[in-house]
Short mmCIF file of C-alpha atoms in Angstrom, two decimals:
data_model
loop_
_atom_site.label_atom_id
_atom_site.label_comp_id
_atom_site.label_asym_id
_atom_site.label_seq_id
_atom_site.Cartn_x
_atom_site.Cartn_y
_atom_site.Cartn_z
CA VAL A 1 133.61 122.98 66.20
CA SER A 2 130.71 125.40 67.12
CA LEU A 3 133.10 128.44 67.16
CA SER A 4 134.25 127.69 63.47
CA GLU A 5 130.70 127.16 62.38
CA MET A 6 129.41 130.21 64.07
CA SER A 7 132.29 132.20 62.63
CA LYS A 8 131.52 131.10 59.17
CA ALA A 9 127.84 132.04 59.74
CA ALA A 10 128.80 135.48 61.22
CA ALA A 11 131.21 136.17 58.17
CA ARG A 12 128.36 135.82 55.70
CA SER A 13 126.00 137.61 58.06
CA ASP A 14 123.80 134.69 58.44
CA ILE A 15 122.53 135.26 61.91
CA PRO A 16 119.81 132.62 61.82
CA SER A 17 122.54 129.88 61.20
CA LEU A 18 124.60 131.19 63.97
CA ALA A 19 121.72 131.17 66.39
CA ASP A 20 120.88 127.49 65.20
CA MET A 21 124.43 126.40 65.79
CA TYR A 22 124.45 128.07 69.19
CA THR A 23 121.28 126.38 70.42
CA PHE A 24 122.33 123.08 68.81
CA SER A 25 125.58 123.19 70.72
CA LEU A 26 123.83 123.98 73.99
CA ARG A 27 121.54 120.94 73.45
CA ASN A 28 124.50 118.61 72.95
CA LEU A 29 126.47 120.06 75.82
CA LEU A 30 123.56 119.84 78.31
CA TYR A 31 122.51 116.29 76.95
CA VAL A 32 126.04 115.21 78.22
CA THR A 33 126.59 117.37 81.24
CA LEU A 34 123.21 116.95 82.96
CA PRO A 35 123.63 113.14 83.50
CA ILE A 36 127.23 113.84 84.55
CA THR A 37 126.13 116.30 87.16
CA VAL A 38 123.51 114.07 88.57
CA PHE A 39 125.79 110.99 88.62
CA THR A 40 128.71 113.03 90.17
CA PHE A 41 126.28 114.43 92.79
CA LEU A 42 124.95 110.98 93.78
CA ALA A 43 128.36 109.14 93.66
CA CYS A 44 130.44 112.05 95.05
CA GLU A 45 131.72 110.19 98.11
CA GLU A 46 132.40 106.96 96.23
CA LEU A 47 134.38 108.74 93.50
CA ILE A 48 136.56 110.72 96.04
CA THR A 49 137.14 107.56 98.03
CA ALA A 50 138.16 105.64 94.91
CA PHE A 51 140.51 108.29 93.62
CA PHE A 52 142.09 109.98 96.57
CA LYS A 53 141.51 107.97 99.90
CA ARG A 54 145.11 106.56 100.70
CA GLY A 55 147.92 107.58 102.94
CA GLN A 56 147.16 110.72 104.73
CA PHE A 57 144.05 111.40 102.84
CA ASP A 58 141.80 109.94 105.51
CA VAL A 59 138.08 109.78 106.14
CA ALA A 60 138.16 113.40 107.39
CA SER A 61 139.92 114.45 104.09
CA VAL A 62 137.23 112.59 102.06
CA ASN A 63 134.32 114.14 103.99
CA ALA A 64 135.79 117.69 103.58
CA THR A 65 136.43 117.19 99.87
CA VAL A 66 132.93 115.71 99.30
CA TYR A 67 131.46 118.67 101.22
CA ALA A 68 133.09 121.22 98.81
CA MET A 69 132.44 119.19 95.69
CA LEU A 70 128.61 119.01 96.52
CA PHE A 71 128.57 122.79 96.31
CA TYR A 72 130.79 122.92 93.25
CA ILE A 73 128.80 120.22 91.13
CA PRO A 74 125.81 122.40 90.19
CA GLY A 75 128.03 124.73 88.28
CA VAL A 76 129.16 121.89 85.84
CA PRO A 77 126.62 122.50 83.09
CA PHE A 78 127.21 126.28 83.30
CA PHE A 79 131.04 125.82 83.12
CA ALA A 80 130.40 123.85 79.85
CA MET A 81 127.80 126.44 78.57
CA ASN A 82 130.11 129.24 79.05
CA LYS A 83 132.49 127.96 76.29
CA VAL A 84 129.67 128.09 73.76
CA THR A 85 128.05 131.26 74.91
CA VAL A 86 131.42 133.12 74.74
CA ALA A 87 131.94 131.56 71.24
CA ALA A 88 128.64 133.19 70.08
CA PHE A 89 130.28 136.66 70.67
CA THR A 90 133.94 135.83 69.53
CA ALA A 91 132.37 134.43 66.31
CA ARG A 92 131.29 137.91 65.49
CA LYS A 93 134.65 139.33 66.62
CA ASP A 94 133.12 140.89 69.69
CA MET A 95 135.85 140.17 72.34
CA SER A 96 135.01 143.15 74.58
CA THR A 97 131.52 141.93 75.87
CA PRO A 98 132.63 138.56 77.17
CA PHE A 99 135.70 140.29 78.69
CA LYS A 100 133.55 142.93 80.53
CA VAL A 101 131.14 140.28 81.78
CA SER A 102 134.01 138.14 83.04
CA LEU A 103 135.40 141.10 84.94
CA ALA A 104 132.07 141.58 86.54
CA ALA A 105 131.98 137.79 87.33
CA VAL A 106 135.42 137.85 88.97
CA ALA A 107 134.24 140.74 91.23
CA LEU A 108 130.96 138.89 92.08
CA ASN A 109 133.09 135.82 92.85
CA ILE A 110 135.33 137.59 95.18
CA MET A 111 132.37 139.11 97.12
CA LEU A 112 130.54 135.80 97.21
CA ASN A 113 133.67 134.12 98.38
CA LEU A 114 134.03 136.58 101.34
CA LEU A 115 130.33 136.17 102.11
CA LEU A 116 129.65 132.53 101.76
CA MET A 117 132.95 131.19 103.22
CA HIS A 118 131.81 132.35 106.68
CA TRP A 119 128.67 130.23 106.51
CA PHE A 120 129.72 127.26 104.45
CA LYS A 121 133.56 127.23 104.72
CA GLN A 122 135.18 125.47 101.58
CA GLY A 123 131.67 124.77 100.40
CA GLY A 124 130.97 128.54 100.13
CA ILE A 125 134.10 129.10 97.99
CA ALA A 126 133.03 126.26 95.60
CA PHE A 127 129.45 127.64 95.42
CA ALA A 128 130.72 131.13 94.75
CA THR A 129 132.50 129.77 91.73
CA ALA A 130 129.34 127.94 90.52
CA LEU A 131 127.14 131.14 91.08
CA SER A 132 129.67 133.28 89.19
CA SER A 133 129.53 130.96 86.23
CA MET A 134 125.73 131.13 86.28
CA PHE A 135 125.88 134.79 86.35
CA THR A 136 128.33 134.91 83.38
CA ASN A 137 126.09 132.67 81.22
CA GLY A 138 122.91 134.55 82.29
CA MET A 139 124.38 137.97 81.55
CA LEU A 140 125.92 136.91 77.95
CA ILE A 141 122.65 135.32 77.12
CA PHE A 142 120.69 138.33 78.06
CA LEU A 143 123.08 140.56 76.07
CA LEU A 144 122.88 138.18 73.05
CA LEU A 145 119.09 138.36 73.08
CA ARG A 146 119.16 142.17 73.12
CA LYS A 147 121.00 142.09 69.84
CA TYR A 148 118.89 139.46 68.08
CA PRO A 149 115.11 138.38 68.26
CA VAL A 150 114.65 135.42 70.77
CA GLU A 151 112.62 133.61 68.05
CA MET A 152 115.92 132.93 66.00
CA PHE A 153 117.32 130.76 68.81
CA HIS A 154 114.52 128.23 68.96
CA PHE A 155 114.75 127.86 72.75
CA GLY A 156 111.58 125.81 72.61
CA ARG A 157 113.60 122.77 71.36
CA LEU A 158 116.21 123.42 74.09
CA PHE A 159 113.63 123.51 76.82
CA ARG A 160 111.93 120.40 75.64
CA MET A 161 115.28 118.57 75.51
CA LEU A 162 116.06 119.95 79.08
CA LEU A 163 112.74 118.67 80.38
CA LYS A 164 113.23 115.18 78.96
CA ALA A 165 116.82 115.14 80.23
CA LEU A 166 115.74 116.11 83.76
CA ILE A 167 113.08 113.44 83.83
CA PHE A 168 115.51 110.73 82.59
CA CYS A 169 118.16 111.96 85.02
CA GLY A 170 115.60 111.87 87.84
CA VAL A 171 114.60 108.33 87.02
CA ALA A 172 118.26 107.17 86.54
CA GLY A 173 119.23 108.89 89.82
CA ILE A 174 116.43 107.17 91.85
CA ALA A 175 117.63 103.73 90.37
CA SER A 176 121.17 104.63 91.07
CA GLU A 177 120.40 105.36 94.57
CA TRP A 178 118.47 102.21 95.00
CA VAL A 179 121.46 100.09 93.55
CA MET A 180 123.94 101.98 95.79
CA SER A 181 121.94 101.29 98.86
CA LEU A 182 121.90 97.48 97.90
CA LEU A 183 125.65 97.58 97.40
CA ASN A 184 126.36 99.78 100.41
CA GLY A 185 129.67 98.75 102.18
CA ARG A 186 130.52 96.07 99.47
CA PHE A 187 132.94 98.20 97.60
CA PHE A 188 133.97 100.85 100.17
CA PRO A 189 133.66 99.43 103.63
CA GLU A 190 134.73 101.74 106.45
CA GLN A 191 137.86 99.71 107.23
CA THR A 192 139.08 99.14 103.64
CA ASP A 193 142.74 99.58 103.33
CA MET A 194 142.83 101.66 100.14
CA ASN A 195 146.65 101.52 99.86
CA ALA A 196 146.15 97.64 99.42
CA ILE A 197 143.71 98.14 96.71
CA VAL A 198 145.88 100.71 94.82
CA GLN A 199 148.90 98.39 94.97
#
Protein backbone atom coordinates (compact mmCIF):
# COMPACT_ATOMS: atom_id res chain seq x y z
CA VAL A 1 0.00 0.00 0.00
CA SER A 2 2.74 2.46 0.93
CA LEU A 3 4.63 1.75 -2.29
CA SER A 4 1.62 2.56 -4.50
CA GLU A 5 0.83 5.73 -2.53
CA MET A 6 4.45 6.90 -2.57
CA SER A 7 4.67 6.13 -6.30
CA LYS A 8 1.61 8.30 -6.97
CA ALA A 9 3.14 11.12 -4.92
CA ALA A 10 6.48 10.79 -6.74
CA ALA A 11 4.73 10.79 -10.14
CA ARG A 12 3.23 14.20 -9.41
CA SER A 13 6.48 15.40 -7.75
CA ASP A 14 4.70 15.75 -4.42
CA ILE A 15 7.66 14.95 -2.17
CA PRO A 16 5.97 16.17 1.07
CA SER A 17 3.18 13.61 0.53
CA LEU A 18 5.75 10.89 -0.18
CA ALA A 19 7.59 11.79 3.03
CA ASP A 20 4.32 11.79 5.01
CA MET A 21 3.39 8.34 3.70
CA TYR A 22 6.89 7.05 4.51
CA THR A 23 6.82 8.17 8.15
CA PHE A 24 3.16 7.11 8.50
CA SER A 25 4.09 3.62 7.28
CA LEU A 26 7.05 3.46 9.67
CA ARG A 27 4.83 4.44 12.59
CA ASN A 28 2.33 1.71 11.75
CA LEU A 29 5.02 -0.92 11.27
CA LEU A 30 6.80 -0.10 14.51
CA TYR A 31 3.47 0.06 16.38
CA VAL A 32 3.01 -3.61 15.48
CA THR A 33 6.56 -4.96 15.43
CA LEU A 34 7.86 -3.49 18.71
CA PRO A 35 5.34 -5.38 20.89
CA ILE A 36 5.93 -8.52 18.81
CA THR A 37 9.68 -8.14 19.37
CA VAL A 38 9.30 -7.74 23.14
CA PHE A 39 6.81 -10.61 23.44
CA THR A 40 8.93 -12.95 21.31
CA PHE A 41 12.02 -12.09 23.35
CA LEU A 42 10.26 -12.81 26.64
CA ALA A 43 8.42 -15.95 25.49
CA CYS A 44 11.13 -17.27 23.18
CA GLU A 45 11.70 -20.54 25.03
CA GLU A 46 7.98 -21.22 25.44
CA LEU A 47 7.32 -20.59 21.74
CA ILE A 48 10.16 -22.83 20.56
CA THR A 49 9.07 -25.55 23.00
CA ALA A 50 5.44 -25.39 21.87
CA PHE A 51 6.20 -25.44 18.15
CA PHE A 52 9.20 -27.71 17.86
CA LYS A 53 9.96 -29.82 20.96
CA ARG A 54 9.08 -33.36 19.92
CA GLY A 55 10.92 -36.45 18.70
CA GLN A 56 14.61 -35.78 18.26
CA PHE A 57 14.13 -32.05 18.89
CA ASP A 58 14.98 -32.35 22.59
CA VAL A 59 15.84 -29.89 25.37
CA ALA A 60 19.36 -29.35 23.97
CA SER A 61 17.86 -28.48 20.57
CA VAL A 62 15.40 -26.07 22.19
CA ASN A 63 18.20 -24.35 24.11
CA ALA A 64 20.39 -24.02 21.01
CA THR A 65 17.50 -22.59 18.97
CA VAL A 66 16.47 -20.18 21.72
CA TYR A 67 20.08 -18.98 21.99
CA ALA A 68 20.20 -18.13 18.27
CA MET A 69 16.71 -16.62 18.25
CA LEU A 70 17.53 -14.21 21.09
CA PHE A 71 20.27 -12.70 18.91
CA TYR A 72 17.96 -12.58 15.88
CA ILE A 73 14.92 -10.97 17.55
CA PRO A 74 16.35 -7.39 17.84
CA GLY A 75 16.43 -7.24 14.04
CA VAL A 76 12.67 -7.83 13.61
CA PRO A 77 11.65 -4.12 13.51
CA PHE A 78 14.47 -3.39 11.07
CA PHE A 79 13.50 -6.27 8.76
CA ALA A 80 10.02 -4.75 8.58
CA MET A 81 11.29 -1.16 8.18
CA ASN A 82 13.51 -2.22 5.29
CA LYS A 83 10.47 -2.92 3.09
CA VAL A 84 9.14 0.62 3.52
CA THR A 85 12.52 2.34 3.33
CA VAL A 86 13.36 0.58 0.05
CA ALA A 87 9.90 1.53 -1.25
CA ALA A 88 10.72 5.21 -0.68
CA PHE A 89 13.45 4.81 -3.33
CA THR A 90 11.67 2.49 -5.76
CA ALA A 91 8.64 4.83 -5.72
CA ARG A 92 10.93 7.39 -7.37
CA LYS A 93 12.25 4.72 -9.77
CA ASP A 94 15.60 4.71 -7.99
CA MET A 95 16.51 1.02 -7.99
CA SER A 96 20.29 1.46 -7.98
CA THR A 97 20.65 3.01 -4.51
CA PRO A 98 18.93 0.17 -2.59
CA PHE A 99 20.84 -2.34 -4.72
CA LYS A 100 24.22 -0.78 -3.90
CA VAL A 101 23.37 -0.55 -0.21
CA SER A 102 22.20 -4.18 -0.19
CA LEU A 103 25.53 -5.27 -1.73
CA ALA A 104 27.38 -3.41 1.03
CA ALA A 105 25.06 -5.04 3.60
CA VAL A 106 25.79 -8.52 2.19
CA ALA A 107 29.54 -7.87 2.43
CA LEU A 108 29.10 -6.58 5.99
CA ASN A 109 26.97 -9.62 6.87
CA ILE A 110 29.66 -12.02 5.64
CA MET A 111 32.39 -10.23 7.60
CA LEU A 112 30.27 -10.11 10.76
CA ASN A 113 29.39 -13.78 10.36
CA LEU A 114 33.06 -14.74 10.23
CA LEU A 115 33.87 -12.49 13.19
CA LEU A 116 30.93 -13.12 15.53
CA MET A 117 30.47 -16.86 14.99
CA HIS A 118 33.76 -17.50 16.81
CA TRP A 119 32.51 -15.72 19.92
CA PHE A 120 28.76 -16.45 19.88
CA LYS A 121 28.46 -19.54 17.61
CA GLN A 122 25.00 -19.66 15.94
CA GLY A 123 24.02 -16.57 17.92
CA GLY A 124 26.73 -14.61 16.14
CA ILE A 125 25.37 -15.61 12.73
CA ALA A 126 21.87 -14.50 13.74
CA PHE A 127 23.15 -11.24 15.22
CA ALA A 128 25.16 -10.51 12.06
CA THR A 129 21.91 -10.68 10.06
CA ALA A 130 20.19 -8.30 12.49
CA LEU A 131 23.12 -5.85 12.41
CA SER A 132 23.23 -5.93 8.60
CA SER A 133 19.54 -5.05 8.47
CA MET A 134 20.15 -2.15 10.87
CA PHE A 135 23.00 -0.97 8.63
CA THR A 136 20.79 -1.18 5.51
CA ASN A 137 18.04 0.92 7.08
CA GLY A 138 20.47 3.42 8.54
CA MET A 139 22.28 3.95 5.23
CA LEU A 140 19.06 4.25 3.20
CA ILE A 141 17.54 6.75 5.63
CA PHE A 142 20.80 8.74 5.62
CA LEU A 143 20.78 8.83 1.79
CA LEU A 144 17.09 9.76 1.74
CA LEU A 145 17.71 12.68 4.09
CA ARG A 146 20.59 13.88 1.91
CA LYS A 147 18.10 14.35 -0.93
CA TYR A 148 15.27 15.98 1.01
CA PRO A 149 15.03 18.24 4.09
CA VAL A 150 14.57 16.32 7.32
CA GLU A 151 11.65 18.62 8.25
CA MET A 152 9.53 17.01 5.51
CA PHE A 153 9.49 13.66 7.32
CA HIS A 154 8.03 14.84 10.65
CA PHE A 155 10.25 12.47 12.60
CA GLY A 156 9.08 14.15 15.80
CA ARG A 157 5.77 12.26 15.53
CA LEU A 158 7.65 9.04 14.92
CA PHE A 159 9.91 9.52 17.95
CA ARG A 160 6.94 10.37 20.19
CA MET A 161 5.17 7.21 19.06
CA LEU A 162 8.37 5.21 19.64
CA LEU A 163 8.71 6.59 23.17
CA LYS A 164 5.08 5.71 24.01
CA ALA A 165 5.42 2.26 22.44
CA LEU A 166 8.62 1.52 24.37
CA ILE A 167 6.99 2.58 27.66
CA PHE A 168 3.93 0.42 26.99
CA CYS A 169 6.11 -2.50 25.87
CA GLY A 170 8.19 -2.16 29.04
CA VAL A 171 5.12 -2.20 31.28
CA ALA A 172 3.58 -5.11 29.35
CA GLY A 173 6.91 -6.96 29.41
CA ILE A 174 7.22 -6.64 33.19
CA ALA A 175 3.61 -7.81 33.61
CA SER A 176 4.21 -10.74 31.26
CA GLU A 177 7.34 -11.79 33.15
CA TRP A 178 5.38 -11.70 36.40
CA VAL A 179 2.53 -13.81 34.96
CA MET A 180 4.94 -16.32 33.43
CA SER A 181 6.78 -16.64 36.73
CA LEU A 182 3.45 -17.48 38.40
CA LEU A 183 2.66 -20.06 35.71
CA ASN A 184 6.19 -21.47 35.53
CA GLY A 185 6.09 -25.23 34.99
CA ARG A 186 2.32 -25.44 34.56
CA PHE A 187 2.31 -25.47 30.77
CA PHE A 188 5.81 -26.72 29.92
CA PRO A 189 7.11 -28.87 32.80
CA GLU A 190 10.50 -30.46 32.20
CA GLN A 191 9.16 -33.99 31.80
CA THR A 192 6.22 -33.06 29.55
CA ASP A 193 5.79 -35.47 26.67
CA MET A 194 5.30 -33.04 23.79
CA ASN A 195 4.52 -35.91 21.39
CA ALA A 196 1.50 -36.81 23.51
CA ILE A 197 0.35 -33.17 23.54
CA VAL A 198 0.67 -32.86 19.75
CA GLN A 199 -1.22 -36.12 19.19
